[in-house]
Each structure stands twice: as structure tokens, then as C-alpha cells.
């Protein structure tokens, strides 16, 4: 929808320009060079299922992704204009001419739209599930084990999910905290997170908490929060996860 509106407004802008300068308006020519908006739509179709991955990316990876998206967008839109012009015109435009036009007229909007999109996906995006995906997640959760097997050397402990307060990264281990004890586990936070059920929530890149053990949370006035767990344990909630955390807590209160 955004791409369609952008295309229509750009064509209308071309029409106003020709009226103001008393030149002829050629609809096909105007439409042809609006392929840049079509590429935004194609980019969305190809990547919308991967939007959730952006929230976990580091700033370095985001910068590389941003550069790659802008480069690919300019390349694809240039080739589209070149190909369509040679198919429907007696003599098509040259690639160099189209590329120069794209850089001079469309580079700012490409940079701006991808920048805003990545900011939104990083800070505010919350994926929604359809009924089929929700049922699959529910069925998977019901079949998951209720204990976490903790390995440290030759020692193996089975710790109930109900007893876990939080799990923190403590390289090269993870620290599993319960009300009565703490355990070092020979694994990564990412792998442990894949073994847990839906009651566990990631507060920031190095900490997962059991939502059932949250007793209160308080703002730090900088976007972050302090979350208090049973046993008077405090952990930090990153601003990047605050919106999702409040939504989960709100659902629990409603229930």
C-alpha cells in the first residue's frame, strides 16, 4: 500500500512539474521510472517472514544489511527500467543513464525508507501469528519437557521449569538461577532458550526470566527497567524488549 501510494504521488508530482514548465506529460515515461516503488513491494514480499530476525541483529550486522538492501534496490530497479524500456520502446535507455537518474532522483527516498523500516523493525515490531501457526506453537509447547537438563562436566541436574527464576549468559557457560541454588550449564543462552517453554521471556541479549516469577518492575527513566523476581533478585529489562514484556505481563494480568 505504501509503495502504491508513493508511486501515485510521484506520477502526480511529474504531472505537476510538466504543467508548471509547460511541457508534455507522457504517462508511460513517468510510470516506467517509478519501478523504484515496485521494488519496495517486492522486497517486502521476499523478506516479511524474516522481520523478527532484525530485532536480534547487532548494530554492525544491521549496517551491513542496510547497505546491501540499498545496493540491491538500486541495481534491481535500474535493471527493471532498462528491460521494460527495451521491450516496449523502439529504442531503450542505456543502463548508465538509468543508473545516474536513479542515484540523482531516487537515492534519498531509498535510503530514508529503508532506514525508517529498520528502525521500526528493531524497536517496535512484534510479529503476529495466524491461527494455524498459533496452534502449531501450542501443540509444540504441550509436547515439550518440563525440566531443563543442566550439564557441568560429569554432573547432570534436572531442574524443573517451575523452579527457575532466570538464566544469564556467563561465558563460556550460562547461569541457571533458582530460589534455592544456582547452576553453571555448559551451553549457550540461545540453545537453552530453544529448550524452554512460553513462560520464559528474554529481557535482553544475556538474560532470560521466568515470567511467572516476576513480582514487579520499575523504570530507570532511560528506557530500561529493573525487573524484580521472587527471592528479591533484580535483573535489567532492555528498552528493546520493553514493549513485548509489557504486552506479555498485560496478558497474564488479564487472564
PDB file of C-alpha atoms in Angstrom:
ATOM      1  CA  UNK A   1       0.000   0.000   0.000  1.00  0.00           C
ATOM      2  CA  UNK A   2       2.811   2.410   0.879  1.00  0.00           C
ATOM      3  CA  UNK A   3       4.588   1.571  -2.387  1.00  0.00           C
ATOM      4  CA  UNK A   4       1.390   2.126  -4.405  1.00  0.00           C
ATOM      5  CA  UNK A   5       0.716   5.479  -2.727  1.00  0.00           C
ATOM      6  CA  UNK A   6       4.315   6.532  -3.299  1.00  0.00           C
ATOM      7  CA  UNK A   7       4.073   5.622  -6.983  1.00  0.00           C
ATOM      8  CA  UNK A   8       0.812   7.535  -7.471  1.00  0.00           C
ATOM      9  CA  UNK A   9       2.120  10.622  -5.690  1.00  0.00           C
ATOM     10  CA  UNK A  10       5.351  10.535  -7.714  1.00  0.00           C
ATOM     11  CA  UNK A  11       3.447  10.326 -11.009  1.00  0.00           C
ATOM     12  CA  UNK A  12       1.224  13.196  -9.892  1.00  0.00           C
ATOM     13  CA  UNK A  13       4.343  15.161  -8.996  1.00  0.00           C
ATOM     14  CA  UNK A  14       5.686  14.572 -12.515  1.00  0.00           C
ATOM     15  CA  UNK A  15       2.390  15.826 -13.970  1.00  0.00           C
ATOM     16  CA  UNK A  16       2.502  18.997 -11.879  1.00  0.00           C
ATOM     17  CA  UNK A  17       6.111  19.551 -12.943  1.00  0.00           C
ATOM     18  CA  UNK A  18       5.198  19.361 -16.644  1.00  0.00           C
ATOM     19  CA  UNK A  19       2.234  21.695 -16.137  1.00  0.00           C
ATOM     20  CA  UNK A  20       4.376  24.251 -14.359  1.00  0.00           C
ATOM     21  CA  UNK A  21       7.084  24.164 -17.045  1.00  0.00           C
ATOM     22  CA  UNK A  22       4.583  23.918 -19.931  1.00  0.00           C
ATOM     23  CA  UNK A  23       5.978  20.628 -21.254  1.00  0.00           C
ATOM     24  CA  UNK A  24       4.219  17.463 -22.388  1.00  0.00           C
ATOM     25  CA  UNK A  25       3.369  14.761 -19.873  1.00  0.00           C
ATOM     26  CA  UNK A  26       3.982  11.169 -21.040  1.00  0.00           C
ATOM     27  CA  UNK A  27       2.315   8.745 -18.659  1.00  0.00           C
ATOM     28  CA  UNK A  28       4.353   5.709 -19.758  1.00  0.00           C
ATOM     29  CA  UNK A  29       7.650   7.539 -19.247  1.00  0.00           C
ATOM     30  CA  UNK A  30       6.588   8.642 -15.770  1.00  0.00           C
ATOM     31  CA  UNK A  31       5.326   5.170 -14.843  1.00  0.00           C
ATOM     32  CA  UNK A  32       8.469   3.491 -16.173  1.00  0.00           C
ATOM     33  CA  UNK A  33      10.779   5.374 -13.848  1.00  0.00           C
ATOM     34  CA  UNK A  34       8.583   4.565 -10.842  1.00  0.00           C
ATOM     35  CA  UNK A  35       9.845   0.974 -10.803  1.00  0.00           C
ATOM     36  CA  UNK A  36      11.777   2.013  -7.712  1.00  0.00           C
ATOM     37  CA  UNK A  37       8.481   1.818  -5.801  1.00  0.00           C
ATOM     38  CA  UNK A  38       7.669  -1.619  -7.213  1.00  0.00           C
ATOM     39  CA  UNK A  39      10.972  -2.897  -5.806  1.00  0.00           C
ATOM     40  CA  UNK A  40       9.904  -1.804  -2.303  1.00  0.00           C
ATOM     41  CA  UNK A  41       6.852  -4.059  -2.684  1.00  0.00           C
ATOM     42  CA  UNK A  42       8.981  -6.948  -3.983  1.00  0.00           C
ATOM     43  CA  UNK A  43      11.437  -6.508  -1.104  1.00  0.00           C
ATOM     44  CA  UNK A  44       8.561  -6.740   1.376  1.00  0.00           C
ATOM     45  CA  UNK A  45       7.176  -9.919  -0.216  1.00  0.00           C
ATOM     46  CA  UNK A  46      10.597 -11.579  -0.155  1.00  0.00           C
ATOM     47  CA  UNK A  47      11.528 -10.668   3.418  1.00  0.00           C
ATOM     48  CA  UNK A  48       8.452 -10.138   5.614  1.00  0.00           C
ATOM     49  CA  UNK A  49       8.748 -13.592   7.185  1.00  0.00           C
ATOM     50  CA  UNK A  50      12.265 -12.702   8.363  1.00  0.00           C
ATOM     51  CA  UNK A  51      11.395  -9.385  10.030  1.00  0.00           C
ATOM     52  CA  UNK A  52      11.698 -10.899  13.529  1.00  0.00           C
ATOM     53  CA  UNK A  53      15.381 -11.691  12.896  1.00  0.00           C
ATOM     54  CA  UNK A  54      16.254  -7.987  12.706  1.00  0.00           C
ATOM     55  CA  UNK A  55      15.440  -7.500  16.405  1.00  0.00           C
ATOM     56  CA  UNK A  56      18.286  -9.870  17.326  1.00  0.00           C
ATOM     57  CA  UNK A  57      20.886  -8.361  14.967  1.00  0.00           C
ATOM     58  CA  UNK A  58      23.858  -6.392  16.228  1.00  0.00           C
ATOM     59  CA  UNK A  59      24.393  -2.833  15.003  1.00  0.00           C
ATOM     60  CA  UNK A  60      27.277  -3.966  12.778  1.00  0.00           C
ATOM     61  CA  UNK A  61      25.070  -6.547  11.040  1.00  0.00           C
ATOM     62  CA  UNK A  62      22.269  -4.009  10.669  1.00  0.00           C
ATOM     63  CA  UNK A  63      24.618  -1.582   8.923  1.00  0.00           C
ATOM     64  CA  UNK A  64      25.777  -4.311   6.527  1.00  0.00           C
ATOM     65  CA  UNK A  65      22.161  -5.345   5.860  1.00  0.00           C
ATOM     66  CA  UNK A  66      21.181  -1.718   5.289  1.00  0.00           C
ATOM     67  CA  UNK A  67      23.957  -1.229   2.738  1.00  0.00           C
ATOM     68  CA  UNK A  68      23.106  -4.481   0.973  1.00  0.00           C
ATOM     69  CA  UNK A  69      19.405  -3.576   0.734  1.00  0.00           C
ATOM     70  CA  UNK A  70      20.122  -0.140  -0.706  1.00  0.00           C
ATOM     71  CA  UNK A  71      22.623  -1.523  -3.238  1.00  0.00           C
ATOM     72  CA  UNK A  72      20.273  -4.335  -4.343  1.00  0.00           C
ATOM     73  CA  UNK A  73      17.349  -1.926  -4.602  1.00  0.00           C
ATOM     74  CA  UNK A  74      19.243   0.456  -6.885  1.00  0.00           C
ATOM     75  CA  UNK A  75      20.510  -2.446  -9.012  1.00  0.00           C
ATOM     76  CA  UNK A  76      17.123  -4.184  -9.369  1.00  0.00           C
ATOM     77  CA  UNK A  77      15.171  -1.003 -10.129  1.00  0.00           C
ATOM     78  CA  UNK A  78      17.779   0.053 -12.720  1.00  0.00           C
ATOM     79  CA  UNK A  79      17.627  -3.321 -14.484  1.00  0.00           C
ATOM     80  CA  UNK A  80      13.792  -3.277 -14.420  1.00  0.00           C
ATOM     81  CA  UNK A  81      13.630   0.138 -16.092  1.00  0.00           C
ATOM     82  CA  UNK A  82      16.270  -0.887 -18.646  1.00  0.00           C
ATOM     83  CA  UNK A  83      14.485  -4.157 -19.525  1.00  0.00           C
ATOM     84  CA  UNK A  84      10.989  -2.633 -19.778  1.00  0.00           C
ATOM     85  CA  UNK A  85      12.241   0.250 -21.905  1.00  0.00           C
ATOM     86  CA  UNK A  86      13.821  -2.142 -24.432  1.00  0.00           C
ATOM     87  CA  UNK A  87      10.678  -4.315 -24.532  1.00  0.00           C
ATOM     88  CA  UNK A  88       8.101  -1.565 -25.038  1.00  0.00           C
ATOM     89  CA  UNK A  89      10.086   1.181 -26.764  1.00  0.00           C
ATOM     90  CA  UNK A  90      11.690   1.246 -30.191  1.00  0.00           C
ATOM     91  CA  UNK A  91      14.977   2.101 -28.543  1.00  0.00           C
ATOM     92  CA  UNK A  92      15.513   1.536 -24.845  1.00  0.00           C
ATOM     93  CA  UNK A  93      17.512   3.601 -22.412  1.00  0.00           C
ATOM     94  CA  UNK A  94      21.115   2.816 -21.544  1.00  0.00           C
ATOM     95  CA  UNK A  95      21.993   1.330 -18.176  1.00  0.00           C
ATOM     96  CA  UNK A  96      24.381   4.158 -17.317  1.00  0.00           C
ATOM     97  CA  UNK A  97      21.706   6.792 -17.976  1.00  0.00           C
ATOM     98  CA  UNK A  98      19.132   4.947 -15.852  1.00  0.00           C
ATOM     99  CA  UNK A  99      21.621   4.392 -13.037  1.00  0.00           C
ATOM    100  CA  UNK A 100      22.536   8.080 -12.998  1.00  0.00           C
ATOM    101  CA  UNK A 101      18.838   9.018 -12.923  1.00  0.00           C
ATOM    102  CA  UNK A 102      18.170   6.603 -10.050  1.00  0.00           C
ATOM    103  CA  UNK A 103      21.014   7.991  -7.965  1.00  0.00           C
ATOM    104  CA  UNK A 104      20.054  11.610  -8.599  1.00  0.00           C
ATOM    105  CA  UNK A 105      16.292  11.254  -8.136  1.00  0.00           C
ATOM    106  CA  UNK A 106      15.596   8.169  -6.007  1.00  0.00           C
ATOM    107  CA  UNK A 107      18.616   7.529  -3.788  1.00  0.00           C
ATOM    108  CA  UNK A 108      17.352   9.775  -0.979  1.00  0.00           C
ATOM    109  CA  UNK A 109      13.956   8.050  -0.756  1.00  0.00           C
ATOM    110  CA  UNK A 110      15.569   4.588  -0.881  1.00  0.00           C
ATOM    111  CA  UNK A 111      17.962   5.475   1.943  1.00  0.00           C
ATOM    112  CA  UNK A 112      15.230   7.118   4.008  1.00  0.00           C
ATOM    113  CA  UNK A 113      12.579   4.396   3.658  1.00  0.00           C
ATOM    114  CA  UNK A 114      14.962   1.530   4.461  1.00  0.00           C
ATOM    115  CA  UNK A 115      16.363   3.482   7.414  1.00  0.00           C
ATOM    116  CA  UNK A 116      12.900   4.085   8.889  1.00  0.00           C
ATOM    117  CA  UNK A 117      11.870   0.485   8.195  1.00  0.00           C
ATOM    118  CA  UNK A 118      14.874  -0.954  10.044  1.00  0.00           C
ATOM    119  CA  UNK A 119      14.365   1.405  12.994  1.00  0.00           C
ATOM    120  CA  UNK A 120      10.743   0.283  13.232  1.00  0.00           C
ATOM    121  CA  UNK A 121      11.569  -3.433  12.946  1.00  0.00           C
ATOM    122  CA  UNK A 122      14.387  -3.152  15.501  1.00  0.00           C
ATOM    123  CA  UNK A 123      12.462  -1.227  18.145  1.00  0.00           C
ATOM    124  CA  UNK A 124       8.729  -1.674  17.678  1.00  0.00           C
ATOM    125  CA  UNK A 125       7.932  -4.702  15.502  1.00  0.00           C
ATOM    126  CA  UNK A 126       6.006  -7.534  17.152  1.00  0.00           C
ATOM    127  CA  UNK A 127       5.227 -10.475  14.854  1.00  0.00           C
ATOM    128  CA  UNK A 128       1.618 -11.676  14.801  1.00  0.00           C
ATOM    129  CA  UNK A 129       0.710 -15.308  14.285  1.00  0.00           C
ATOM    130  CA  UNK A 130      -2.220 -16.681  12.342  1.00  0.00           C
ATOM    131  CA  UNK A 131      -4.413 -19.373  13.897  1.00  0.00           C
ATOM    132  CA  UNK A 132      -2.530 -22.238  12.233  1.00  0.00           C
ATOM    133  CA  UNK A 133       0.867 -21.042  13.500  1.00  0.00           C
ATOM    134  CA  UNK A 134      -0.583 -20.398  16.959  1.00  0.00           C
ATOM    135  CA  UNK A 135      -1.975 -23.950  17.106  1.00  0.00           C
ATOM    136  CA  UNK A 136       1.373 -25.380  15.993  1.00  0.00           C
ATOM    137  CA  UNK A 137       3.159 -23.458  18.749  1.00  0.00           C
ATOM    138  CA  UNK A 138       0.590 -24.636  21.312  1.00  0.00           C
ATOM    139  CA  UNK A 139       0.970 -28.275  20.245  1.00  0.00           C
ATOM    140  CA  UNK A 140       4.761 -27.964  20.394  1.00  0.00           C
ATOM    141  CA  UNK A 141       4.630 -26.386  23.843  1.00  0.00           C
ATOM    142  CA  UNK A 142       2.432 -29.177  25.169  1.00  0.00           C
ATOM    143  CA  UNK A 143       4.918 -31.790  23.985  1.00  0.00           C
ATOM    144  CA  UNK A 144       7.973 -30.024  25.409  1.00  0.00           C
ATOM    145  CA  UNK A 145       9.695 -31.351  28.537  1.00  0.00           C
ATOM    146  CA  UNK A 146       9.030 -29.628  31.872  1.00  0.00           C
ATOM    147  CA  UNK A 147      12.612 -29.887  33.092  1.00  0.00           C
ATOM    148  CA  UNK A 148      15.903 -28.410  31.982  1.00  0.00           C
ATOM    149  CA  UNK A 149      18.823 -30.820  31.939  1.00  0.00           C
ATOM    150  CA  UNK A 150      21.855 -28.962  33.242  1.00  0.00           C
ATOM    151  CA  UNK A 151      25.288 -30.316  32.385  1.00  0.00           C
ATOM    152  CA  UNK A 152      28.520 -29.276  34.046  1.00  0.00           C
ATOM    153  CA  UNK A 153      31.347 -31.698  33.446  1.00  0.00           C
ATOM    154  CA  UNK A 154      30.199 -35.135  34.627  1.00  0.00           C
ATOM    155  CA  UNK A 155      27.355 -33.704  36.682  1.00  0.00           C
ATOM    156  CA  UNK A 156      23.806 -33.694  35.340  1.00  0.00           C
ATOM    157  CA  UNK A 157      20.897 -31.974  37.108  1.00  0.00           C
ATOM    158  CA  UNK A 158      17.245 -31.947  36.159  1.00  0.00           C
ATOM    159  CA  UNK A 159      15.764 -28.606  37.195  1.00  0.00           C
ATOM    160  CA  UNK A 160      12.025 -28.027  36.900  1.00  0.00           C
ATOM    161  CA  UNK A 161      10.961 -25.077  34.768  1.00  0.00           C
ATOM    162  CA  UNK A 162       8.746 -24.016  37.681  1.00  0.00           C
ATOM    163  CA  UNK A 163      11.804 -23.606  39.915  1.00  0.00           C
ATOM    164  CA  UNK A 164      13.851 -21.473  37.501  1.00  0.00           C
ATOM    165  CA  UNK A 165      13.912 -17.727  38.175  1.00  0.00           C
ATOM    166  CA  UNK A 166      16.231 -16.584  35.422  1.00  0.00           C
ATOM    167  CA  UNK A 167      19.015 -17.735  33.126  1.00  0.00           C
ATOM    168  CA  UNK A 168      22.002 -15.499  32.418  1.00  0.00           C
ATOM    169  CA  UNK A 169      24.885 -15.719  29.989  1.00  0.00           C
ATOM    170  CA  UNK A 170      28.154 -16.282  31.851  1.00  0.00           C
ATOM    171  CA  UNK A 171      30.574 -17.167  29.046  1.00  0.00           C
ATOM    172  CA  UNK A 172      31.510 -19.892  28.331  1.00  0.00           C
ATOM    173  CA  UNK A 173      28.557 -21.115  30.444  1.00  0.00           C
ATOM    174  CA  UNK A 174      25.053 -19.999  31.323  1.00  0.00           C
ATOM    175  CA  UNK A 175      23.985 -19.461  34.914  1.00  0.00           C
ATOM    176  CA  UNK A 176      20.641 -21.024  35.850  1.00  0.00           C
ATOM    177  CA  UNK A 177      19.232 -19.345  38.965  1.00  0.00           C
ATOM    178  CA  UNK A 178      16.572 -20.893  41.192  1.00  0.00           C
ATOM    179  CA  UNK A 179      15.290 -19.681  44.563  1.00  0.00           C
ATOM    180  CA  UNK A 180      17.471 -22.214  46.386  1.00  0.00           C
ATOM    181  CA  UNK A 181      20.508 -22.651  44.184  1.00  0.00           C
ATOM    182  CA  UNK A 182      22.393 -21.626  41.050  1.00  0.00           C
ATOM    183  CA  UNK A 183      23.910 -23.896  38.401  1.00  0.00           C
ATOM    184  CA  UNK A 184      26.513 -23.457  35.692  1.00  0.00           C
ATOM    185  CA  UNK A 185      25.384 -25.085  32.475  1.00  0.00           C
ATOM    186  CA  UNK A 186      27.728 -25.980  29.594  1.00  0.00           C
ATOM    187  CA  UNK A 187      25.662 -24.390  26.832  1.00  0.00           C
ATOM    188  CA  UNK A 188      24.761 -21.069  25.225  1.00  0.00           C
ATOM    189  CA  UNK A 189      21.823 -18.840  26.059  1.00  0.00           C
ATOM    190  CA  UNK A 190      20.439 -19.313  22.565  1.00  0.00           C
ATOM    191  CA  UNK A 191      20.426 -23.115  22.822  1.00  0.00           C
ATOM    192  CA  UNK A 192      18.907 -23.059  26.304  1.00  0.00           C
ATOM    193  CA  UNK A 193      16.191 -20.669  25.097  1.00  0.00           C
ATOM    194  CA  UNK A 194      15.167 -23.192  22.437  1.00  0.00           C
ATOM    195  CA  UNK A 195      14.534 -25.807  25.162  1.00  0.00           C
ATOM    196  CA  UNK A 196      12.279 -23.591  27.290  1.00  0.00           C
ATOM    197  CA  UNK A 197       8.530 -23.085  27.077  1.00  0.00           C
ATOM    198  CA  UNK A 198       6.440 -19.938  26.585  1.00  0.00           C
ATOM    199  CA  UNK A 199       6.647 -18.767  30.212  1.00  0.00           C
ATOM    200  CA  UNK A 200      10.273 -17.716  29.647  1.00  0.00           C
ATOM    201  CA  UNK A 201      10.976 -14.272  28.216  1.00  0.00           C
ATOM    202  CA  UNK A 202      14.201 -12.651  27.040  1.00  0.00           C
ATOM    203  CA  UNK A 203      14.825  -9.352  28.857  1.00  0.00           C
ATOM    204  CA  UNK A 204      17.988  -8.505  26.955  1.00  0.00           C
ATOM    205  CA  UNK A 205      20.696 -10.262  24.963  1.00  0.00           C
ATOM    206  CA  UNK A 206      22.165 -12.027  28.006  1.00  0.00           C
ATOM    207  CA  UNK A 207      19.202 -12.790  30.269  1.00  0.00           C
ATOM    208  CA  UNK A 208      16.003 -14.871  30.164  1.00  0.00           C
ATOM    209  CA  UNK A 209      13.448 -14.780  33.002  1.00  0.00           C
ATOM    210  CA  UNK A 210      10.526 -16.900  34.090  1.00  0.00           C
ATOM    211  CA  UNK A 211       7.545 -14.559  33.680  1.00  0.00           C
ATOM    212  CA  UNK A 212       5.708 -16.419  36.462  1.00  0.00           C
ATOM    213  CA  UNK A 213       8.427 -15.307  38.902  1.00  0.00           C
ATOM    214  CA  UNK A 214       8.141 -11.575  38.147  1.00  0.00           C
ATOM    215  CA  UNK A 215       6.863  -9.642  41.171  1.00  0.00           C
ATOM    216  CA  UNK A 216       7.339  -6.048  39.971  1.00  0.00           C
ATOM    217  CA  UNK A 217       9.211  -3.826  37.530  1.00  0.00           C
ATOM    218  CA  UNK A 218      10.321  -0.201  37.705  1.00  0.00           C
ATOM    219  CA  UNK A 219      11.503   2.278  35.092  1.00  0.00           C
ATOM    220  CA  UNK A 220      15.086   3.555  35.121  1.00  0.00           C
ATOM    221  CA  UNK A 221      13.852   6.693  33.323  1.00  0.00           C
ATOM    222  CA  UNK A 222      16.151   5.996  30.362  1.00  0.00           C
ATOM    223  CA  UNK A 223      14.004   3.425  28.554  1.00  0.00           C
ATOM    224  CA  UNK A 224      15.322   0.450  30.544  1.00  0.00           C
ATOM    225  CA  UNK A 225      13.615  -1.158  33.537  1.00  0.00           C
ATOM    226  CA  UNK A 226      14.547  -3.060  36.696  1.00  0.00           C
ATOM    227  CA  UNK A 227      12.577  -6.290  36.995  1.00  0.00           C
ATOM    228  CA  UNK A 228      12.209  -7.868  40.449  1.00  0.00           C
ATOM    229  CA  UNK A 229      11.836 -11.653  40.698  1.00  0.00           C
ATOM    230  CA  UNK A 230      10.900 -13.913  43.571  1.00  0.00           C
ATOM    231  CA  UNK A 231      13.714 -14.108  46.110  1.00  0.00           C
ATOM    232  CA  UNK A 232      14.446 -10.371  45.686  1.00  0.00           C
ATOM    233  CA  UNK A 233      16.538 -10.900  42.548  1.00  0.00           C
ATOM    234  CA  UNK A 234      16.755  -7.889  40.233  1.00  0.00           C
ATOM    235  CA  UNK A 235      17.556  -8.043  36.534  1.00  0.00           C
ATOM    236  CA  UNK A 236      17.634  -5.387  33.825  1.00  0.00           C
ATOM    237  CA  UNK A 237      14.983  -5.161  31.098  1.00  0.00           C
ATOM    238  CA  UNK A 238      16.351  -3.626  27.889  1.00  0.00           C
ATOM    239  CA  UNK A 239      14.290  -0.923  26.193  1.00  0.00           C
ATOM    240  CA  UNK A 240      14.367  -3.056  23.015  1.00  0.00           C
ATOM    241  CA  UNK A 241      12.279  -5.735  24.750  1.00  0.00           C
ATOM    242  CA  UNK A 242      10.162  -3.478  26.982  1.00  0.00           C
ATOM    243  CA  UNK A 243       7.117  -3.277  24.692  1.00  0.00           C
ATOM    244  CA  UNK A 244       6.879  -7.058  24.303  1.00  0.00           C
ATOM    245  CA  UNK A 245       7.458  -7.565  28.031  1.00  0.00           C
ATOM    246  CA  UNK A 246       4.597  -5.209  28.951  1.00  0.00           C
ATOM    247  CA  UNK A 247       2.324  -6.963  26.466  1.00  0.00           C
ATOM    248  CA  UNK A 248       3.110 -10.377  27.993  1.00  0.00           C
ATOM    249  CA  UNK A 249       2.628  -9.074  31.549  1.00  0.00           C
ATOM    250  CA  UNK A 250      -0.643  -7.424  30.486  1.00  0.00           C
ATOM    251  CA  UNK A 251      -1.933 -10.701  29.040  1.00  0.00           C
ATOM    252  CA  UNK A 252      -1.122 -12.505  32.294  1.00  0.00           C
ATOM    253  CA  UNK A 253      -2.947  -9.876  34.355  1.00  0.00           C
ATOM    254  CA  UNK A 254      -5.977 -10.137  32.028  1.00  0.00           C
ATOM    255  CA  UNK A 255      -6.011 -13.917  32.385  1.00  0.00           C
TER     256      UNK A 255
END
